[in-house]
Coordinates of C-alpha atoms in Angstrom, one line a residue:
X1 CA 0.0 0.0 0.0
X2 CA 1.6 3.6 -1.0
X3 CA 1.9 6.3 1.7
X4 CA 1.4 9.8 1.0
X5 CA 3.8 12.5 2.6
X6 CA 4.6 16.0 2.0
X7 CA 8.4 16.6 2.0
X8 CA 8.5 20.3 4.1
X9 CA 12.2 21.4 2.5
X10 CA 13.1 20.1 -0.8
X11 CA 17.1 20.6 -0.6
X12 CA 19.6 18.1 0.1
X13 CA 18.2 15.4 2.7
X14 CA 14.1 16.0 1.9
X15 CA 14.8 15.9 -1.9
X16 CA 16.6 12.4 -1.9
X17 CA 14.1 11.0 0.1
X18 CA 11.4 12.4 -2.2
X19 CA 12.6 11.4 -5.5
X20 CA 12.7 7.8 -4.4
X21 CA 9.8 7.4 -2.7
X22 CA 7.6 9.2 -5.5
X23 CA 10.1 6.5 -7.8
X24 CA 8.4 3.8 -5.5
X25 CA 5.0 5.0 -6.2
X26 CA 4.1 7.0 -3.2
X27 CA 2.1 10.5 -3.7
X28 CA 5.0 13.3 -2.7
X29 CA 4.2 16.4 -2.6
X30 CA 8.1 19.3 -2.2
X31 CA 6.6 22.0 0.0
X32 CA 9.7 24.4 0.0
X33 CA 10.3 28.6 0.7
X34 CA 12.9 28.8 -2.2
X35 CA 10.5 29.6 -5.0
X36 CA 13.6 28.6 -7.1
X37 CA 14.0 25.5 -6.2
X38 CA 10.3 24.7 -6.3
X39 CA 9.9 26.3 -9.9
X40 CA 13.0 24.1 -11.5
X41 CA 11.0 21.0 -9.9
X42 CA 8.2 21.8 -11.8
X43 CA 9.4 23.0 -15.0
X44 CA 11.9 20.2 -15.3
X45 CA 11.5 17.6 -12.6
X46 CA 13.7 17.2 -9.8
X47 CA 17.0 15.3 -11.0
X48 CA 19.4 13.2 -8.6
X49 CA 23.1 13.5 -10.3
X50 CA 25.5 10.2 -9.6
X51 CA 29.0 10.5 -8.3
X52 CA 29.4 8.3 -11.7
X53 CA 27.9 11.7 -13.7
X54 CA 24.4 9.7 -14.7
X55 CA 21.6 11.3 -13.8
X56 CA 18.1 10.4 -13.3
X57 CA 14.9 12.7 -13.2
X58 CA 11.8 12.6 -11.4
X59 CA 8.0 15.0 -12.3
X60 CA 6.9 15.7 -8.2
X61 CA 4.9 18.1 -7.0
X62 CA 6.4 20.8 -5.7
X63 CA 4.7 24.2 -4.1
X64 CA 5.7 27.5 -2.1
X65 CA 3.8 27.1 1.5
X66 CA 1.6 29.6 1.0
X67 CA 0.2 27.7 -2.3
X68 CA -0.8 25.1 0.1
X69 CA -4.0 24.8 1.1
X70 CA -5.4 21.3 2.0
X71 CA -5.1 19.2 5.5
X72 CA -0.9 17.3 6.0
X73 CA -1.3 13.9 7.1
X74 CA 2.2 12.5 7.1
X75 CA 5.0 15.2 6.8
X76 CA 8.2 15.1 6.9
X77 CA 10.5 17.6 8.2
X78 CA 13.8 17.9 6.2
X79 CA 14.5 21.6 6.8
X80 CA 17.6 23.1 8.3
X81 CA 17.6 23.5 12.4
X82 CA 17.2 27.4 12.9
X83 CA 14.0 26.8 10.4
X84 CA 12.4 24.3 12.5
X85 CA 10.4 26.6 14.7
X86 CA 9.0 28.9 11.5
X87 CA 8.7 25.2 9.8
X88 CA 6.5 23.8 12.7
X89 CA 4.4 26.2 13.2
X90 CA 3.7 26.6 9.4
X91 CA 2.7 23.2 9.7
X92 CA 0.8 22.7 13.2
X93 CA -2.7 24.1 11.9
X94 CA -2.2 22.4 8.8
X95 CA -1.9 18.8 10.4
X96 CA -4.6 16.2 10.4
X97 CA -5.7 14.7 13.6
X98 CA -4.1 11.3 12.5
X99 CA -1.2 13.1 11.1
X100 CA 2.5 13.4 11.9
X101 CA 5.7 14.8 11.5
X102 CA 9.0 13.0 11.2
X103 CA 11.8 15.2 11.6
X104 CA 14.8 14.4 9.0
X105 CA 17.2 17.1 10.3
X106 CA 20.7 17.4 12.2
X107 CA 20.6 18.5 15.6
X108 CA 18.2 18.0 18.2
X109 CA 14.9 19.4 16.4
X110 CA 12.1 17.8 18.3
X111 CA 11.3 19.7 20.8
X112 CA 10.8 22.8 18.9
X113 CA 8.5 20.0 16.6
X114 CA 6.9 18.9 19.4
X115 CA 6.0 22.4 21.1
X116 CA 3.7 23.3 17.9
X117 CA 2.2 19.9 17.0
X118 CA 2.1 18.2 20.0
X119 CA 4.7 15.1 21.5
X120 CA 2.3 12.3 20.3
X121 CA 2.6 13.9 16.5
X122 CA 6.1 14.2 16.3
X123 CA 8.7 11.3 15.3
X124 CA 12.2 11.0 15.5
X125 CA 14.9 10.4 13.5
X126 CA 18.6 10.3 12.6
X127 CA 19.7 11.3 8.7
X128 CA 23.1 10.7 7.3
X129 CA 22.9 11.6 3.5
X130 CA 26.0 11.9 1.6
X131 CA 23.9 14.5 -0.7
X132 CA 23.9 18.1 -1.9
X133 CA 21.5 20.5 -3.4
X134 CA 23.9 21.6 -6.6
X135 CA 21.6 23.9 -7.9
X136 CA 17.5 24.4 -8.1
X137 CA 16.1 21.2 -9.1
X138 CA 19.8 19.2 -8.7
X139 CA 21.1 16.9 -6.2
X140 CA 24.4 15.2 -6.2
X141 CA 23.7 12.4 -4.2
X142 CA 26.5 10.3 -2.8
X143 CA 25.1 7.1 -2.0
X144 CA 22.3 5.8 1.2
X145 CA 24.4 6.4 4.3
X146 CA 22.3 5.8 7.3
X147 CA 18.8 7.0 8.5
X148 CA 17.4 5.8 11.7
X149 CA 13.4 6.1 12.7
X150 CA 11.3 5.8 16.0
X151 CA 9.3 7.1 18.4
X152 CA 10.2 9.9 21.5
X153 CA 9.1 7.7 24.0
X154 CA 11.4 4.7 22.9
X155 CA 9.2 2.7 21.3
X156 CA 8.5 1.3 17.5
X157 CA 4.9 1.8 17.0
X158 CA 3.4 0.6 13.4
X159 CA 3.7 4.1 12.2
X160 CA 7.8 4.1 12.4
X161 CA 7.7 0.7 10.5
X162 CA 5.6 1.3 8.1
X163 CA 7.7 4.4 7.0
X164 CA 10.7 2.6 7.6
X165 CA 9.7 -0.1 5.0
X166 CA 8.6 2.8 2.8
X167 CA 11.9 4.3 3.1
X168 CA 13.9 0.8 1.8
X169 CA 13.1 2.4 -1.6
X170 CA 15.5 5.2 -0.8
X171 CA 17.9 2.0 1.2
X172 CA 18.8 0.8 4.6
X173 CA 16.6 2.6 6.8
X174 CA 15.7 0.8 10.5
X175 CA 13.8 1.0 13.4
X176 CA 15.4 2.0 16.7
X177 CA 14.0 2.2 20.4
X178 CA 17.4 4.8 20.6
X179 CA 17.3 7.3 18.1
X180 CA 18.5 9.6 20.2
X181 CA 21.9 7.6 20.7
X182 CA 22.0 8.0 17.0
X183 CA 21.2 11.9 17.1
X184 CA 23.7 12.5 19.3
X185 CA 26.4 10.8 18.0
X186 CA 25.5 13.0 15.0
X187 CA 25.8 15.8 17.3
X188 CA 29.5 14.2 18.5
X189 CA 30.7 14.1 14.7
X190 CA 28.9 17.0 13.8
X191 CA 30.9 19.3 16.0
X192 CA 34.1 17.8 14.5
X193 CA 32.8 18.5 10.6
X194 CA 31.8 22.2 11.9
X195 CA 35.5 22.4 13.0
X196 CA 36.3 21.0 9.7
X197 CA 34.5 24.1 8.2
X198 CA 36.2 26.9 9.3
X199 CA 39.2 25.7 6.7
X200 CA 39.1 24.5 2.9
X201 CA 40.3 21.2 3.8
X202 CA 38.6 17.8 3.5
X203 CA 36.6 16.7 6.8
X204 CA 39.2 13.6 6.8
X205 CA 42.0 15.7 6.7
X206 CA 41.2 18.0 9.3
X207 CA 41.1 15.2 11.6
X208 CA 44.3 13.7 10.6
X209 CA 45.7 17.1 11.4
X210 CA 44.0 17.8 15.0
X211 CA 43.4 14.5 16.5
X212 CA 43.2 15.8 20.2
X213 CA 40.6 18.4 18.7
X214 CA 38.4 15.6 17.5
X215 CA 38.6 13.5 20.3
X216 CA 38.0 16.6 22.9
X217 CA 35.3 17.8 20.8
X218 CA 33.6 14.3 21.0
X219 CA 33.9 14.0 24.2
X220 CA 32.7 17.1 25.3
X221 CA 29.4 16.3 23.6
X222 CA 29.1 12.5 24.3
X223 CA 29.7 14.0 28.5
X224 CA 26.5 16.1 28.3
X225 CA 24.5 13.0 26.7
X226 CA 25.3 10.4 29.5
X227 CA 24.1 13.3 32.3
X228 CA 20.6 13.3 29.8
X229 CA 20.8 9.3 30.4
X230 CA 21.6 9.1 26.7
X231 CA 23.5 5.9 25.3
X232 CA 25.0 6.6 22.3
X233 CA 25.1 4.8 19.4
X234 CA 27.6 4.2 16.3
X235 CA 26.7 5.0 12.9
X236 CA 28.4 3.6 9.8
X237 CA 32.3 4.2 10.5
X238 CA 32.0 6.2 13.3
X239 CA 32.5 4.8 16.9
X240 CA 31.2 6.1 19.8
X241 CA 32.5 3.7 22.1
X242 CA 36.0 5.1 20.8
X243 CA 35.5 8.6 22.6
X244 CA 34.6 7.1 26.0
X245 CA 36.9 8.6 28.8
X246 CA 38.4 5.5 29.7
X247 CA 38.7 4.2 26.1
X248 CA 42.6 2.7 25.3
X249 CA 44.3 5.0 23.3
X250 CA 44.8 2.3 20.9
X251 CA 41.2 1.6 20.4
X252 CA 40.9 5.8 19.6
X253 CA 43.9 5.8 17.3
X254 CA 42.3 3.0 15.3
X255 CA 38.9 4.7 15.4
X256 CA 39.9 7.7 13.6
X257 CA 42.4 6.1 11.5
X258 CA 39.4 4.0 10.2
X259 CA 36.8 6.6 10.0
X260 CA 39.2 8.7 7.7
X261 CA 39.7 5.8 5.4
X262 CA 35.8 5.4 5.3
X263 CA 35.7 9.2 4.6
X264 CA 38.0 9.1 2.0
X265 CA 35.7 6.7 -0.2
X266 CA 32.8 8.8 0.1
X267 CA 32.2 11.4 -2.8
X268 CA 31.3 14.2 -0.7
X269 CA 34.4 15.3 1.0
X270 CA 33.0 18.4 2.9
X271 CA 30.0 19.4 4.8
X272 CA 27.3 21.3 4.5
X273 CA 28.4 24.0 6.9
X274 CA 31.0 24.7 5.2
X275 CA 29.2 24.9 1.5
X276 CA 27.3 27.1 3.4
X277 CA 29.6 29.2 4.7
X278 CA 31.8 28.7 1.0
X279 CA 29.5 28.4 -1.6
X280 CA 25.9 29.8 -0.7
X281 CA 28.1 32.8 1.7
X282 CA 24.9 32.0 4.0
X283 CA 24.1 31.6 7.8
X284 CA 24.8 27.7 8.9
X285 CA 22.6 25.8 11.5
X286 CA 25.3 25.3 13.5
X287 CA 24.2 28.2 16.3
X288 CA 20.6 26.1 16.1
X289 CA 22.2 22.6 16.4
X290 CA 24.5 23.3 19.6
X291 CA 22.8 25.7 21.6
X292 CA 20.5 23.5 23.0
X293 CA 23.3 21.0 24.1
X294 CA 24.8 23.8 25.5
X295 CA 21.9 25.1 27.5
X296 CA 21.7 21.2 28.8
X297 CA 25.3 21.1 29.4
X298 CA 24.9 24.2 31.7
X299 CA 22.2 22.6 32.8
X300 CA 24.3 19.7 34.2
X301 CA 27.1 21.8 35.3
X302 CA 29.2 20.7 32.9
X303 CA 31.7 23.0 30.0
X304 CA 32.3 22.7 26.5
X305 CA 34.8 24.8 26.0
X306 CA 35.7 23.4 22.7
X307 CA 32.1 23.7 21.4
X308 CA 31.9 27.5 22.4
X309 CA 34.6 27.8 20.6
X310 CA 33.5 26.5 17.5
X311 CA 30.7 28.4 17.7
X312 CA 32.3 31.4 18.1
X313 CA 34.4 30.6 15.5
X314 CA 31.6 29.5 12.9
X315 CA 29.6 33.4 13.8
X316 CA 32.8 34.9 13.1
X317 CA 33.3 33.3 9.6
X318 CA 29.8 33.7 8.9
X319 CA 29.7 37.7 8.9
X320 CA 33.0 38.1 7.3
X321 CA 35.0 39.0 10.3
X322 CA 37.1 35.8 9.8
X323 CA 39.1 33.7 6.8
X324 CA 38.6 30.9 6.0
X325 CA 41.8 29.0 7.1
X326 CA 43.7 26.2 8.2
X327 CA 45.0 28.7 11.1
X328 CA 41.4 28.2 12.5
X329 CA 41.1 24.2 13.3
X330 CA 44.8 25.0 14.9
X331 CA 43.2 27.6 16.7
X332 CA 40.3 25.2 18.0
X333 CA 42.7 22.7 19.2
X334 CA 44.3 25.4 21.0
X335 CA 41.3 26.6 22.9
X336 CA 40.3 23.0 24.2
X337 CA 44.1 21.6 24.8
X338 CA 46.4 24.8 25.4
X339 CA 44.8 25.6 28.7
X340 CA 43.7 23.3 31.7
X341 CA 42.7 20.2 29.5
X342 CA 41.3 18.6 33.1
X343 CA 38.6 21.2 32.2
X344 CA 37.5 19.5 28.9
X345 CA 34.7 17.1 29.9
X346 CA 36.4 13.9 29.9
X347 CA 39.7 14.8 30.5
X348 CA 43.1 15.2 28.3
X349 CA 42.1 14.5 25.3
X350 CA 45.4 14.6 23.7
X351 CA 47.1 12.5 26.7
X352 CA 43.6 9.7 25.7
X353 CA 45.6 9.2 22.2
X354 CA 48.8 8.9 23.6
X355 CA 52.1 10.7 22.7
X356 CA 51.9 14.1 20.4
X357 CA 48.3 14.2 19.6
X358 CA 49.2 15.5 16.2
X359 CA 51.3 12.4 15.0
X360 CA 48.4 9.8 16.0
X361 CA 47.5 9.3 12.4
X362 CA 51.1 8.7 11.0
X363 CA 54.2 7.3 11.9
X364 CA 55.9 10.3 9.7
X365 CA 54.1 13.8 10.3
X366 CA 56.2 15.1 7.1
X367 CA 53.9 12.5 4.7
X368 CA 51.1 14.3 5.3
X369 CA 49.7 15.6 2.0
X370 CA 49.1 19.1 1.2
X371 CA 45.6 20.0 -0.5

């Protein structure tokens, strides 16, 4: 039997998903504010570009929100995270008793979902699409990565599976009583690939660089989800159980060295925070993705120095009072490790790999390639 669902942000992460489960048979409708992107959907489809150069393309539906004007039933939520409260409450009086909203996004997006349509309406999830939106109408998609479905309270009700087996026509998406181990294990990488951002370089080779940086950075967020209760989870070649504070160094070492190696097959090579910040010269979501862990850090008593700083860092590039550079993930590394590192939640990061934290990933620092 074929769903129906209305795709709120047709970019990157809700355009993939659409394309292949309107390719399935399931009625899509693109709700998106870019009137660009919605007009090259429906003059010449919405096309998804191979890392091989083929393309395919795909005639969905595609409207500005204010050309909408009948009842949502099963949405889902693929905007960035400082549009999820405008998003929500676009779409609370809009949403069918029976409806819900599943939110596809990076950071921890619920609540603000929640707030406008209600706890029992909202869905969770945890997206990690190796995809970006080119130009209108044009994804280059990299490949199914991992996506991860369930409920707030824990559970897998017969909602989350029935969109989870709708999803297998986009790949390997499952059911999970922990998505929020997923999410913030996201959340753990994701504040190592907004490091990554404030330079040119590839995410992998900004953590062959600054080691201590991506393990302290890790940590820091991995400390505040054990005060929430939170377990975390692993996600393809990431390893949270790699960043625990009383995980060998060996065991770390081999961690990154692996998840570089896994990088390095993948087509997309740098975030979307940093195309933001590079190609579209626009505001990222990374304020919107780490201010709530930092409000529940403070919560918890606990510091994130090297989150603040990336932050700070991130604003500063974003209104043009800072380069991009290779200076800046030096600078980052400095923050967490040059001072009192026993203040870094979970300790010395850079003492956790063992040695200089800069030579983890080599046994010669001088064969490090220059890009």
């Amino acid at each position: 039997m074929s769903g129906t669902y209305t795709v709120v942000g047709g970019g990157a992460i809700g355009g993939t998903i659409a394309f292949h489960l309107a390719g399935a048979g399931h009625r899509v409708l693109i709700v998106d504010s870019d009137a660009a992107q919605v007009a090259a959907v429906r003059e010449r489809g919405l096309t998804i570009r191979r890392a091989d150069g083929t393309e395919r393309n795909m005639r969905i539906p595609a409207r500005t929100p204010d050309e909408v004007t009948e009842p949502l039933r099963d949405v889902l939520l693929a905007v960035k995270a400082n549009a999820t409260a405008t998003a929500a409450r676009w779409i609370a009086p809009r949403l069918a008793g029976d409806g819900f909203v599943v939110s596809l996004q990076n950071g921890l997006c619920e609540p603000e979902i929640a707030a406008a349509v209600g706890a029992r309406r909202t869905v969770s999830a945890f997206v990690n699409l190796f995809a970006d939106l080119v130009e209108p109408g044009v994804i280059a998609d990299g490949g199914p990565g991992a996506l991860v479905v369930g409920e707030l309270d824990g559970t897998v009700s017969p909602r989350v599976r029935r969109f989870v087996a709708d999803l297998q026509a986009w790949g390997p998406a499952v059911a999970s009583g922990n998505v929020a181990g997923f999410l913030w294990s996201k959340l753990a990488y994701g504040a190592v690939a907004a490091a990554s951002a404030t330079s040119d370089d590839p995410v992998a080779d900004t953590i062959e660089r600054h080691p201590g940086l991506t393990v302290a950075l890790a940590r820091e967020v991995y400390a505040v989800a054990a005060a929430q209760g939170v377990t975390p989870e692993s996600f393809d070649a990431w390893r949270a159980d790699a960043f625990a504070k009383d995980a060998p160094p060996d065991l770390t070492r081999a961690a990154l060295a692996g998840f570089c190696a896994w990088l390095r097959t993948q087509p997309k090579t740098r975030t979307g925070i940093w195309r933001d910040l590079a190609v579209r010269c626009r505001p990222t979501e990374v304020p919107a993705q780490y201010g709530p862990v930092l409000r529940l850090a403070e919560d918890h008593g606990l510091r994130c120095p090297g989150v603040e700083a990336v932050l700070r860092l991130i604003g500063e590039l974003e209104t043009g009072r800072r380069p991009m550079s290779r200076d800046n993930p030096a600078e980052l590394e400095r923050a967490v490790l040059g001072g009192d590192p026993g203040t870094a939640p979970g300790g010395n990061a850079g003492a956790a790999l063992g040695g200089n934290p800069g030579e983890v990933h080599r046994g010669n620092p001088s064969e490090e390639r220059d890009t």
